[in-house]
GROMACS .gro file of C-alpha atoms in nm:
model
  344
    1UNK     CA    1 -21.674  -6.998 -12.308
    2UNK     CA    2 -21.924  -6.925 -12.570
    3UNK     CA    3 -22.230  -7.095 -12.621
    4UNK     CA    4 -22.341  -7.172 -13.004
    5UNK     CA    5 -22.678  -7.269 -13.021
    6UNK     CA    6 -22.841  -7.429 -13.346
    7UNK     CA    7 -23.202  -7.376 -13.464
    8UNK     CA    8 -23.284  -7.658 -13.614
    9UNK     CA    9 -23.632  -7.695 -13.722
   10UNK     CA   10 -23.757  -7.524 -14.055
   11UNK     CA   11 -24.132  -7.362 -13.908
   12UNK     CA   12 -24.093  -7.031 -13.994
   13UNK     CA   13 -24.332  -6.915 -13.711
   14UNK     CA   14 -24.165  -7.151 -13.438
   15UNK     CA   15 -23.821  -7.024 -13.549
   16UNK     CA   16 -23.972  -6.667 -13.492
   17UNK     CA   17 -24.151  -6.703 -13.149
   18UNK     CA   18 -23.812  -6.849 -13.056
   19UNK     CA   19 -23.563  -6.599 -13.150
   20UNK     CA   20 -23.769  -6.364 -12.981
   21UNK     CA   21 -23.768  -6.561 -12.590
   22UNK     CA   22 -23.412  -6.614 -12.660
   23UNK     CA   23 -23.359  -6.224 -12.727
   24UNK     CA   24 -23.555  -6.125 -12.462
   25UNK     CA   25 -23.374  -6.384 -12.214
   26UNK     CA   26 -23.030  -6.354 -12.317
   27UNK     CA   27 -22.998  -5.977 -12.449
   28UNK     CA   28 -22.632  -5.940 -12.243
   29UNK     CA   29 -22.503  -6.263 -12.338
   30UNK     CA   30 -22.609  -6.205 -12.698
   31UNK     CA   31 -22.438  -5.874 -12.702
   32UNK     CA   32 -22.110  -5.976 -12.539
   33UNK     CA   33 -22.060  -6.264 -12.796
   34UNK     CA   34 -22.125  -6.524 -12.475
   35UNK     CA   35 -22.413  -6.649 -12.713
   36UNK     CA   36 -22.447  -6.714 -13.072
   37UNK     CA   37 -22.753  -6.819 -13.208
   38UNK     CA   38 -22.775  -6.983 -13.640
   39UNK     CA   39 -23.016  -7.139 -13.828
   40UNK     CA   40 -22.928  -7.291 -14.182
   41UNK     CA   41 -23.206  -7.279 -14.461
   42UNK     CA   42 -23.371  -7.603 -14.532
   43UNK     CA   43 -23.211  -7.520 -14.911
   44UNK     CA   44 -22.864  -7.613 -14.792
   45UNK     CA   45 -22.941  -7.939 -14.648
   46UNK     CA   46 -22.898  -8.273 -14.881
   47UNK     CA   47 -23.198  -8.518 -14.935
   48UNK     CA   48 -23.382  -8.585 -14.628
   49UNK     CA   49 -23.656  -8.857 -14.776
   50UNK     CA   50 -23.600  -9.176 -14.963
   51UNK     CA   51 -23.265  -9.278 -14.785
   52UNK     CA   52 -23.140  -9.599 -14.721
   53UNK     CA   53 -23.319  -9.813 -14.440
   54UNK     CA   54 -22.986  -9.933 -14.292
   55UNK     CA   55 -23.092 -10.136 -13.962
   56UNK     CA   56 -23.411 -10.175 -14.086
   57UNK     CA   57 -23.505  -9.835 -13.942
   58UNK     CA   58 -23.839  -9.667 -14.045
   59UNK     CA   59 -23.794  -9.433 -14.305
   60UNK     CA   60 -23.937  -9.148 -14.050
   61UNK     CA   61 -23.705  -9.234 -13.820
   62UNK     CA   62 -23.415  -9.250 -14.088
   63UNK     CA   63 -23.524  -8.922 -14.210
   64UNK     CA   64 -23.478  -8.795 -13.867
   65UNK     CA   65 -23.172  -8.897 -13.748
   66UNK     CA   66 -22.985  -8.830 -14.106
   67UNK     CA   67 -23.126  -8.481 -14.063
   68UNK     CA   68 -22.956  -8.496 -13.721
   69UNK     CA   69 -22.641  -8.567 -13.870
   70UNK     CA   70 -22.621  -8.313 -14.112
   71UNK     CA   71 -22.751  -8.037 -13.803
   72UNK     CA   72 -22.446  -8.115 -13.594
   73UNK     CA   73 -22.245  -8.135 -13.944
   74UNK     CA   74 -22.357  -7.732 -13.941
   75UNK     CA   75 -22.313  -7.686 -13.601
   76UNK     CA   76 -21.991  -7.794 -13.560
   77UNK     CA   77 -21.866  -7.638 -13.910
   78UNK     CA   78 -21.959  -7.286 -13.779
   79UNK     CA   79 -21.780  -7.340 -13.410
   80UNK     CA   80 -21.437  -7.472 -13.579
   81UNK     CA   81 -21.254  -7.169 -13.537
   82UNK     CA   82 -21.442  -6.959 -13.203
   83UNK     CA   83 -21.219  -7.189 -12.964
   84UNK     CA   84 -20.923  -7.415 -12.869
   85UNK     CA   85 -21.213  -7.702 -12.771
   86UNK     CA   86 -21.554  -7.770 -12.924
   87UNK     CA   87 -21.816  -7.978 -12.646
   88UNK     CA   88 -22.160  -8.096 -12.796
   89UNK     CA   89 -22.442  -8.083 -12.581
   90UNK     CA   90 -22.812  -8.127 -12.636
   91UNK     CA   91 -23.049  -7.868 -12.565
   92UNK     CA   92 -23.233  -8.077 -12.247
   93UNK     CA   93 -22.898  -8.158 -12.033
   94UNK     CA   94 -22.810  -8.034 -11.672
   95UNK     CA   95 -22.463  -7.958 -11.568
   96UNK     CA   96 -22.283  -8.047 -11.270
   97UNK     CA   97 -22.132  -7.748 -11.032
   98UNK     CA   98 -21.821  -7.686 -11.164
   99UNK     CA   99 -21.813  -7.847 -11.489
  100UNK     CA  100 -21.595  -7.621 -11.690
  101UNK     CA  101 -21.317  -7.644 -11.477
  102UNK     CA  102 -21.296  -8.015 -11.406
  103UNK     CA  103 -21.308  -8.058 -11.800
  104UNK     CA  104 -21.035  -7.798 -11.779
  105UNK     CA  105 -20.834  -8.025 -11.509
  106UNK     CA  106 -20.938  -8.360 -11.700
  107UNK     CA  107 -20.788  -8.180 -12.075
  108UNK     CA  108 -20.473  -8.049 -11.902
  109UNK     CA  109 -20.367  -8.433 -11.754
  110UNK     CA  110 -20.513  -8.594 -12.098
  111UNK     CA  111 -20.278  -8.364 -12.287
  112UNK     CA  112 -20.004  -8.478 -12.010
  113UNK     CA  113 -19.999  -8.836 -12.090
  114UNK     CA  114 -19.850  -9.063 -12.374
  115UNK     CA  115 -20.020  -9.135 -12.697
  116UNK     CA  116 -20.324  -8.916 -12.880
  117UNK     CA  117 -20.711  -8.836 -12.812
  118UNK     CA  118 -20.976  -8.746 -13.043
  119UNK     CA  119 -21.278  -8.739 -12.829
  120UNK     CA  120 -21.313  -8.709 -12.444
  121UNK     CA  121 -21.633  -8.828 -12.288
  122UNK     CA  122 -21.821  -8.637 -12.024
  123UNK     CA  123 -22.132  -8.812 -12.024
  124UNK     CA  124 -22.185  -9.174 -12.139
  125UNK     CA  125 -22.485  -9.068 -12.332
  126UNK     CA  126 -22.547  -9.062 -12.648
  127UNK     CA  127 -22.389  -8.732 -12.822
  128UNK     CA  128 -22.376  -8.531 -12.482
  129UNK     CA  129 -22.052  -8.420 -12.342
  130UNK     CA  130 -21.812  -8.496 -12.588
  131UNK     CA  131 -21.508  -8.306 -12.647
  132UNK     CA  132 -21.303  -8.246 -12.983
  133UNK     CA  133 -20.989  -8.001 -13.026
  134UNK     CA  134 -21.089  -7.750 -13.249
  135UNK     CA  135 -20.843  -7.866 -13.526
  136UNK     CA  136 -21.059  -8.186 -13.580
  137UNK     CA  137 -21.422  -8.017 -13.612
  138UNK     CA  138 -21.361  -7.949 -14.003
  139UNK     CA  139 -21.272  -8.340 -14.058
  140UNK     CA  140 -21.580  -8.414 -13.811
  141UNK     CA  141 -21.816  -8.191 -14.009
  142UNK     CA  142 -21.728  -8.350 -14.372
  143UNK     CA  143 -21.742  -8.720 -14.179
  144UNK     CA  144 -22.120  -8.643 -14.078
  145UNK     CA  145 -22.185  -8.467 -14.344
  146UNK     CA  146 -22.070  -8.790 -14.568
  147UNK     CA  147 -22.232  -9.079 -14.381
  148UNK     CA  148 -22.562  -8.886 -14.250
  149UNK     CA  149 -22.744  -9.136 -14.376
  150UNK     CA  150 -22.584  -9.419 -14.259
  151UNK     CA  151 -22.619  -9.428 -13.916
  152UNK     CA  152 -22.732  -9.239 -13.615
  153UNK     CA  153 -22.427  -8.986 -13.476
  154UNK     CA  154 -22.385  -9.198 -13.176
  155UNK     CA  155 -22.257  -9.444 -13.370
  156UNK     CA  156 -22.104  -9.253 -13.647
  157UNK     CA  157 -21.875  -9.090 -13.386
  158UNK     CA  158 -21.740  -9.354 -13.229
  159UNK     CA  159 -21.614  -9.496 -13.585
  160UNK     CA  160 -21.457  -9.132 -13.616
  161UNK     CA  161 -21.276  -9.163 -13.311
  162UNK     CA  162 -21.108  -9.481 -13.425
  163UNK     CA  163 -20.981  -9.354 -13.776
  164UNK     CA  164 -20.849  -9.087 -13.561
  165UNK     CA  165 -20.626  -9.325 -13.413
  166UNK     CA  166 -20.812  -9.367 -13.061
  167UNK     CA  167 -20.875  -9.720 -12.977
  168UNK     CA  168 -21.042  -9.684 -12.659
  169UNK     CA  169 -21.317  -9.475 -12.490
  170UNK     CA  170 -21.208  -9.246 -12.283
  171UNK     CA  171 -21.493  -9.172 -12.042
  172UNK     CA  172 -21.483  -8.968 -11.728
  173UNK     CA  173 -21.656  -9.054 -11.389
  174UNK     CA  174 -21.825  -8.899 -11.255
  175UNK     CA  175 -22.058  -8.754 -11.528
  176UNK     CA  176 -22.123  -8.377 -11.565
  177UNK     CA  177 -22.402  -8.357 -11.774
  178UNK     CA  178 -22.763  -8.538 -11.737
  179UNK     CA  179 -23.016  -8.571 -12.005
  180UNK     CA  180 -23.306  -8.400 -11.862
  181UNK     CA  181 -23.571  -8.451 -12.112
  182UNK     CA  182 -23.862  -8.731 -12.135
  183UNK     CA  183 -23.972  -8.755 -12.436
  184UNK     CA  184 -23.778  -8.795 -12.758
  185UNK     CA  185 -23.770  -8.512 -13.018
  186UNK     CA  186 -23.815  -8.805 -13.284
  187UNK     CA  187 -24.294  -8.826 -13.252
  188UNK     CA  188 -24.248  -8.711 -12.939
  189UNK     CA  189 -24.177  -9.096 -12.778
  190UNK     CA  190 -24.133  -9.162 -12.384
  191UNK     CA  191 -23.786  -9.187 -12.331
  192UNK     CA  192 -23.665  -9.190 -11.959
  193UNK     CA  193 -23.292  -9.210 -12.054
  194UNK     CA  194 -23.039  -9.111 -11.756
  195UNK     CA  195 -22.690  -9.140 -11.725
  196UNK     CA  196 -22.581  -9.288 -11.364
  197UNK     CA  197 -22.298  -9.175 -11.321
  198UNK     CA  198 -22.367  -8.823 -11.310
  199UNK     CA  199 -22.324  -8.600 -11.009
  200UNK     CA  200 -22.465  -8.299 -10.958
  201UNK     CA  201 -22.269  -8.174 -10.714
  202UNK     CA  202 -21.911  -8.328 -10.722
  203UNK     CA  203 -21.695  -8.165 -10.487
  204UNK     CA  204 -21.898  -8.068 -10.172
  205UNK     CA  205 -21.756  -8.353  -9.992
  206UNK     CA  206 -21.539  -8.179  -9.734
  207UNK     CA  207 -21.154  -8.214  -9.626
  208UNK     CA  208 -21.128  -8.546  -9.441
  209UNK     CA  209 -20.942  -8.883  -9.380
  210UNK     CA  210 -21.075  -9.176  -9.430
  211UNK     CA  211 -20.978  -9.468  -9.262
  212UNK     CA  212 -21.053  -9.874  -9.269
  213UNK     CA  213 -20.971 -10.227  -9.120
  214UNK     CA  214 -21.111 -10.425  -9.400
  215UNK     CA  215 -20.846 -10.558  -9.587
  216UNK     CA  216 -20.773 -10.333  -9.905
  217UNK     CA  217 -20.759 -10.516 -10.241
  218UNK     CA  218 -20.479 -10.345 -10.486
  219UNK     CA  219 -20.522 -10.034 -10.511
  220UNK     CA  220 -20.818  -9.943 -10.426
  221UNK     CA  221 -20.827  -9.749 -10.124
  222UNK     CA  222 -21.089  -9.605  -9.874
  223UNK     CA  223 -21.055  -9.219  -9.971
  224UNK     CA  224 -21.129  -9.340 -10.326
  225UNK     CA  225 -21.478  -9.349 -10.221
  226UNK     CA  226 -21.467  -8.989 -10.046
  227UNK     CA  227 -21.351  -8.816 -10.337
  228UNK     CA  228 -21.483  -8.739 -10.659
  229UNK     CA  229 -21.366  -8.900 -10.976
  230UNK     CA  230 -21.345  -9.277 -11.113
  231UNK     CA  231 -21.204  -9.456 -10.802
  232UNK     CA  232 -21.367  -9.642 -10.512
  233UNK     CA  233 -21.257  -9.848 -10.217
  234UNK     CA  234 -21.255 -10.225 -10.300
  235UNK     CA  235 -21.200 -10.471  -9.955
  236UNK     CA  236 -21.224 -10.796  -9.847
  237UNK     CA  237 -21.468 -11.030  -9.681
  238UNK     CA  238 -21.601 -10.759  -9.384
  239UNK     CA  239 -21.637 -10.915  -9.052
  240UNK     CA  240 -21.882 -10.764  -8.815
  241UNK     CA  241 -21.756 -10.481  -8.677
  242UNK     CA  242 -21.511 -10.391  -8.946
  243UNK     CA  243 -21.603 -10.024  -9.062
  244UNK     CA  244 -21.464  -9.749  -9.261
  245UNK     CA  245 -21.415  -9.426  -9.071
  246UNK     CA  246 -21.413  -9.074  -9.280
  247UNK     CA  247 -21.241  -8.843  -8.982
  248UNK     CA  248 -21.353  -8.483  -9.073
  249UNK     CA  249 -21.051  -8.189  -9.122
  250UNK     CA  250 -21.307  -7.953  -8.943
  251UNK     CA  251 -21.654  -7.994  -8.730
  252UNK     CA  252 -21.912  -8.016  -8.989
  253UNK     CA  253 -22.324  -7.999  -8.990
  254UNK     CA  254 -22.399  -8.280  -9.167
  255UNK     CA  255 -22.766  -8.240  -9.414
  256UNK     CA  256 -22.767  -8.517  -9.608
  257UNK     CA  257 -22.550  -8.837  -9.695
  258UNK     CA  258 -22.552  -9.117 -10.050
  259UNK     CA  259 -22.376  -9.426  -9.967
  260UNK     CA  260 -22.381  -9.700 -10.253
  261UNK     CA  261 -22.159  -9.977 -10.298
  262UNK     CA  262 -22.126 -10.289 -10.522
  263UNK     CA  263 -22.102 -10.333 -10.890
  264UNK     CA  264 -22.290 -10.497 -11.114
  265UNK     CA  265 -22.523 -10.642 -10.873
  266UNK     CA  266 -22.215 -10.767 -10.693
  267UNK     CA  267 -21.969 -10.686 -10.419
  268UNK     CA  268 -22.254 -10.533 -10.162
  269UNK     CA  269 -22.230 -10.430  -9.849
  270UNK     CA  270 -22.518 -10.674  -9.712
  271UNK     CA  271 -22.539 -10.536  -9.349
  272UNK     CA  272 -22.440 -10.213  -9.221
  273UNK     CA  273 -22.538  -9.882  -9.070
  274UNK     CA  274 -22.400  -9.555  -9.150
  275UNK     CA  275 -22.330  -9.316  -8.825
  276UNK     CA  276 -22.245  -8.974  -8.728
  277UNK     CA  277 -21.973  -8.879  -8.481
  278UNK     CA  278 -21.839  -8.665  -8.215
  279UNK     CA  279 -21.575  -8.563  -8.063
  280UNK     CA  280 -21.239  -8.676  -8.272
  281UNK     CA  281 -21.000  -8.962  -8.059
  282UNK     CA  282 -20.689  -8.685  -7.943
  283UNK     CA  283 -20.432  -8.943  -7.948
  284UNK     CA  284 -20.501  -9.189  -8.230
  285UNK     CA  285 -20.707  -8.903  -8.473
  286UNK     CA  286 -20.898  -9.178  -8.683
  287UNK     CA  287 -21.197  -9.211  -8.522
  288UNK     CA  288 -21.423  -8.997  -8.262
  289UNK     CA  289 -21.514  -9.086  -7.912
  290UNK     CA  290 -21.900  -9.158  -7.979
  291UNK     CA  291 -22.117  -9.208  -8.270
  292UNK     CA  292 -22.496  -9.221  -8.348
  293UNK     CA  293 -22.692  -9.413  -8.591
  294UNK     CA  294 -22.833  -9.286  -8.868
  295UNK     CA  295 -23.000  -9.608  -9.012
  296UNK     CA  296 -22.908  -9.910  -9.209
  297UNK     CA  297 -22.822 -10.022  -9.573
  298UNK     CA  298 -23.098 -10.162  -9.800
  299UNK     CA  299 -22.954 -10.325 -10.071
  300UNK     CA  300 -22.641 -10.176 -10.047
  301UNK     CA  301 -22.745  -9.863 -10.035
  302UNK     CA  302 -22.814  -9.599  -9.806
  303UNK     CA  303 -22.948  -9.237  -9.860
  304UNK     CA  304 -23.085  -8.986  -9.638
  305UNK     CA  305 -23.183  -8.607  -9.567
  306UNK     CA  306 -23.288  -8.337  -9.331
  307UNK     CA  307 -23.004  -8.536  -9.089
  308UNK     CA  308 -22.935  -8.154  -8.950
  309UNK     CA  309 -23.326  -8.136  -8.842
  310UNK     CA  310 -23.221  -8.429  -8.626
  311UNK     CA  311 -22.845  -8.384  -8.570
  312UNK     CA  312 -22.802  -8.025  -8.557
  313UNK     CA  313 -22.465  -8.021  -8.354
  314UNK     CA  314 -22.159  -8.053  -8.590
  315UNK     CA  315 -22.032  -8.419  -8.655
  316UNK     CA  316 -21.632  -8.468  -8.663
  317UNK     CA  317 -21.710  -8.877  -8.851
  318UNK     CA  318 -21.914  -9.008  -9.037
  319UNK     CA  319 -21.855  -9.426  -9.026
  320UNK     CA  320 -21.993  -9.692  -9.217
  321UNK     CA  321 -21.970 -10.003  -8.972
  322UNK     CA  322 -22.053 -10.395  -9.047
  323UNK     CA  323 -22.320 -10.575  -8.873
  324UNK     CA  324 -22.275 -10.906  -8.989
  325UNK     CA  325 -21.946 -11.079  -9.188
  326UNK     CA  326 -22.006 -11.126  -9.548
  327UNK     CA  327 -21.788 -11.400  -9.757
  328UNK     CA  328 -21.821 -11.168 -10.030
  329UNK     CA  329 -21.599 -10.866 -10.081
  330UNK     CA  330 -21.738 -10.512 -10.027
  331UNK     CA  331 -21.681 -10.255 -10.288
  332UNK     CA  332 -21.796  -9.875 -10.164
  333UNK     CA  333 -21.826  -9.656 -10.478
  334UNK     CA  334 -21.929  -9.314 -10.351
  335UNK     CA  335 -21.978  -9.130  -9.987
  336UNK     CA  336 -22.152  -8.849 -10.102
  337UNK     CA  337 -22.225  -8.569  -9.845
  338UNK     CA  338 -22.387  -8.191  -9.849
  339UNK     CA  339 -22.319  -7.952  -9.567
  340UNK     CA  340 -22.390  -7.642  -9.420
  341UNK     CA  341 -22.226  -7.385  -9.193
  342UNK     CA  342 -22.221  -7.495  -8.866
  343UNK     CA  343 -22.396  -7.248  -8.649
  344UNK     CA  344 -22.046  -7.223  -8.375
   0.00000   0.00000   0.00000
């Protein structure tokens, strides 16, 4: 992987104060070609004042997002031919654990199905986390390059992706990048912009079954929810009592635990508890002989952590169980869990 970094901004002493913590930081990566750091002279760019106020947009704010345009335009000119596959990223994002080989994984059963792609999505963001072949970056250059002032790049690359013969998004869950920064680089504005569907970390959940008696709808089953990726568990009307059960591969001290479910507002899991169990039922091996609570739901949610500082023994379950019937259906997007070793 190498990582091509643009300086954008034309301050001479900003540019140089820069360099410098990025030479001083970086020296190994720098050498070994890991990093590459440009900068284009203001001279090449085209005509950044007295553009057309499409949208109605302030001509600051046109000036500054047509410059944007024509900085990726550079960016991606330069990186055409250092790779197989070009990902834009801003400079204020935070990665998931793993996130260069799940985008491996996701490109490798893209390139495995029917039909074409010109842009995967990693983050639903803005221009985070999208991913080009290397083949289309000189097309993609000229098309920003042409329209900077049109539009912001947001927008101008979803119209690229359609000439290109893609139709539909195609976005991956969860996210692997999150836009870390508050304030806007256009004056400086508040901007508390998060994607929610990123995960930090999105495989610590550990080997497990997971098991339910609420009624599945489709396909949509229980371990859906477990692991990571686009899928949840989608069930019928819960009756009290009904739970899901996740039956742990191996003992495991339990830290901390992120149940959500619904949709939209919809689909909640109205009452419920989440608990911890022991001791794993020999005959039937899909639930354990005693549990714990933890605590309940609160608006279909539950989160919690420190759970070792009260549970330090390892925990073979982990249940979600119904405390009251619901007419409406229960959707359970994610059962997120972190771990540590257990001390046996």
């Amino acid at each position: 992987m190498v990582v091509v970094v643009l300086i954008a901004d034309f301050d001479v002493t900003w540019i140089s104060r820069t360099i410098r913590e990025i030479n001083s930081t970086f020296a190994s990566e720098l050498e070994q070609g890991q990093l590459v750091v440009i900068h284009v002279s203001q001279e090449w760019y085209p005509p950044l004042t007295g553009l057309k106020r499409n949208y109605n947009d302030a001509p600051d704010r046109v000036t500054f997002r047509s410059k944007q345009n024509v900085d990726y335009s550079f960016l991606i000119h330069y990186s055409a031919g250092l790779g197989k596959y070009y990902l834009q990223l801003e400079d204020d994002v935070f990665s998931a654990k793993n996130f260069l080989t799940t985008i491996r994984k996701h490109i490798e059963e893209q390139n495995m199905k029917k039909g074409t792609w010109a842009m995967l999505e990693f983050s639903a963001l803005g221009y985070i986390g999208k991913l080009y072949r290397s083949s289309s970056l000189p097309l993609l250059a000229r098309f920003l390059l042409l329209f900077y002032q049109e539009m912001p790049c947001d927008w101008l690359m979803t119209h690229f992706r359609e000439l290109m013969t893609q139709r539909e998004t195609i976005l991956f869950k969860p996210s692997l990048f999150q836009h870390m920064g508050t304030f806007s680089s256009f004056q400086g504005t508040y901007n508390k912009l998060k994607d929610k569907d990123f995960e930090q970390g999105v495989y610590t959940n550990p080997s497990a079954e997971v098991y339910s008696n609420i009624s599945t709808y489709q396909k949509n089953l229980p371990k859906l929810a477990w692991e990571a990726g686009e899928g949840f568990f989608w069930g019928r009307s819960p009756g009290r009592g009904d739970h899901l059960t996740v039956v742990f591969q191996e003992p495991t001290v339990v830290t901390g635990i992120l149940v959500e479910t619904g949709s939209g507002g919809k689909d909640l899991l109205d009452s419920g508890q989440v608990e911890l169990g022991q001791e794993v039922l020999t005959k039937e091996k899909q639930s354990c002989k005693r549990f714990q609570s933890l605590g309940a739901f609160i608006n279909g949610k539950f989160e919690m952590q420190g759970i070792d500082k009260l549970h330090s023994s390892a925990s073979s379950c982990l249940r979600i169980l119904v405390t009251a019937g619901q007419k409406d259906w229960v959707i359970v997007q994610k059962i997120r869990i972190t771990t540590k070793q257990s001390a046996s």
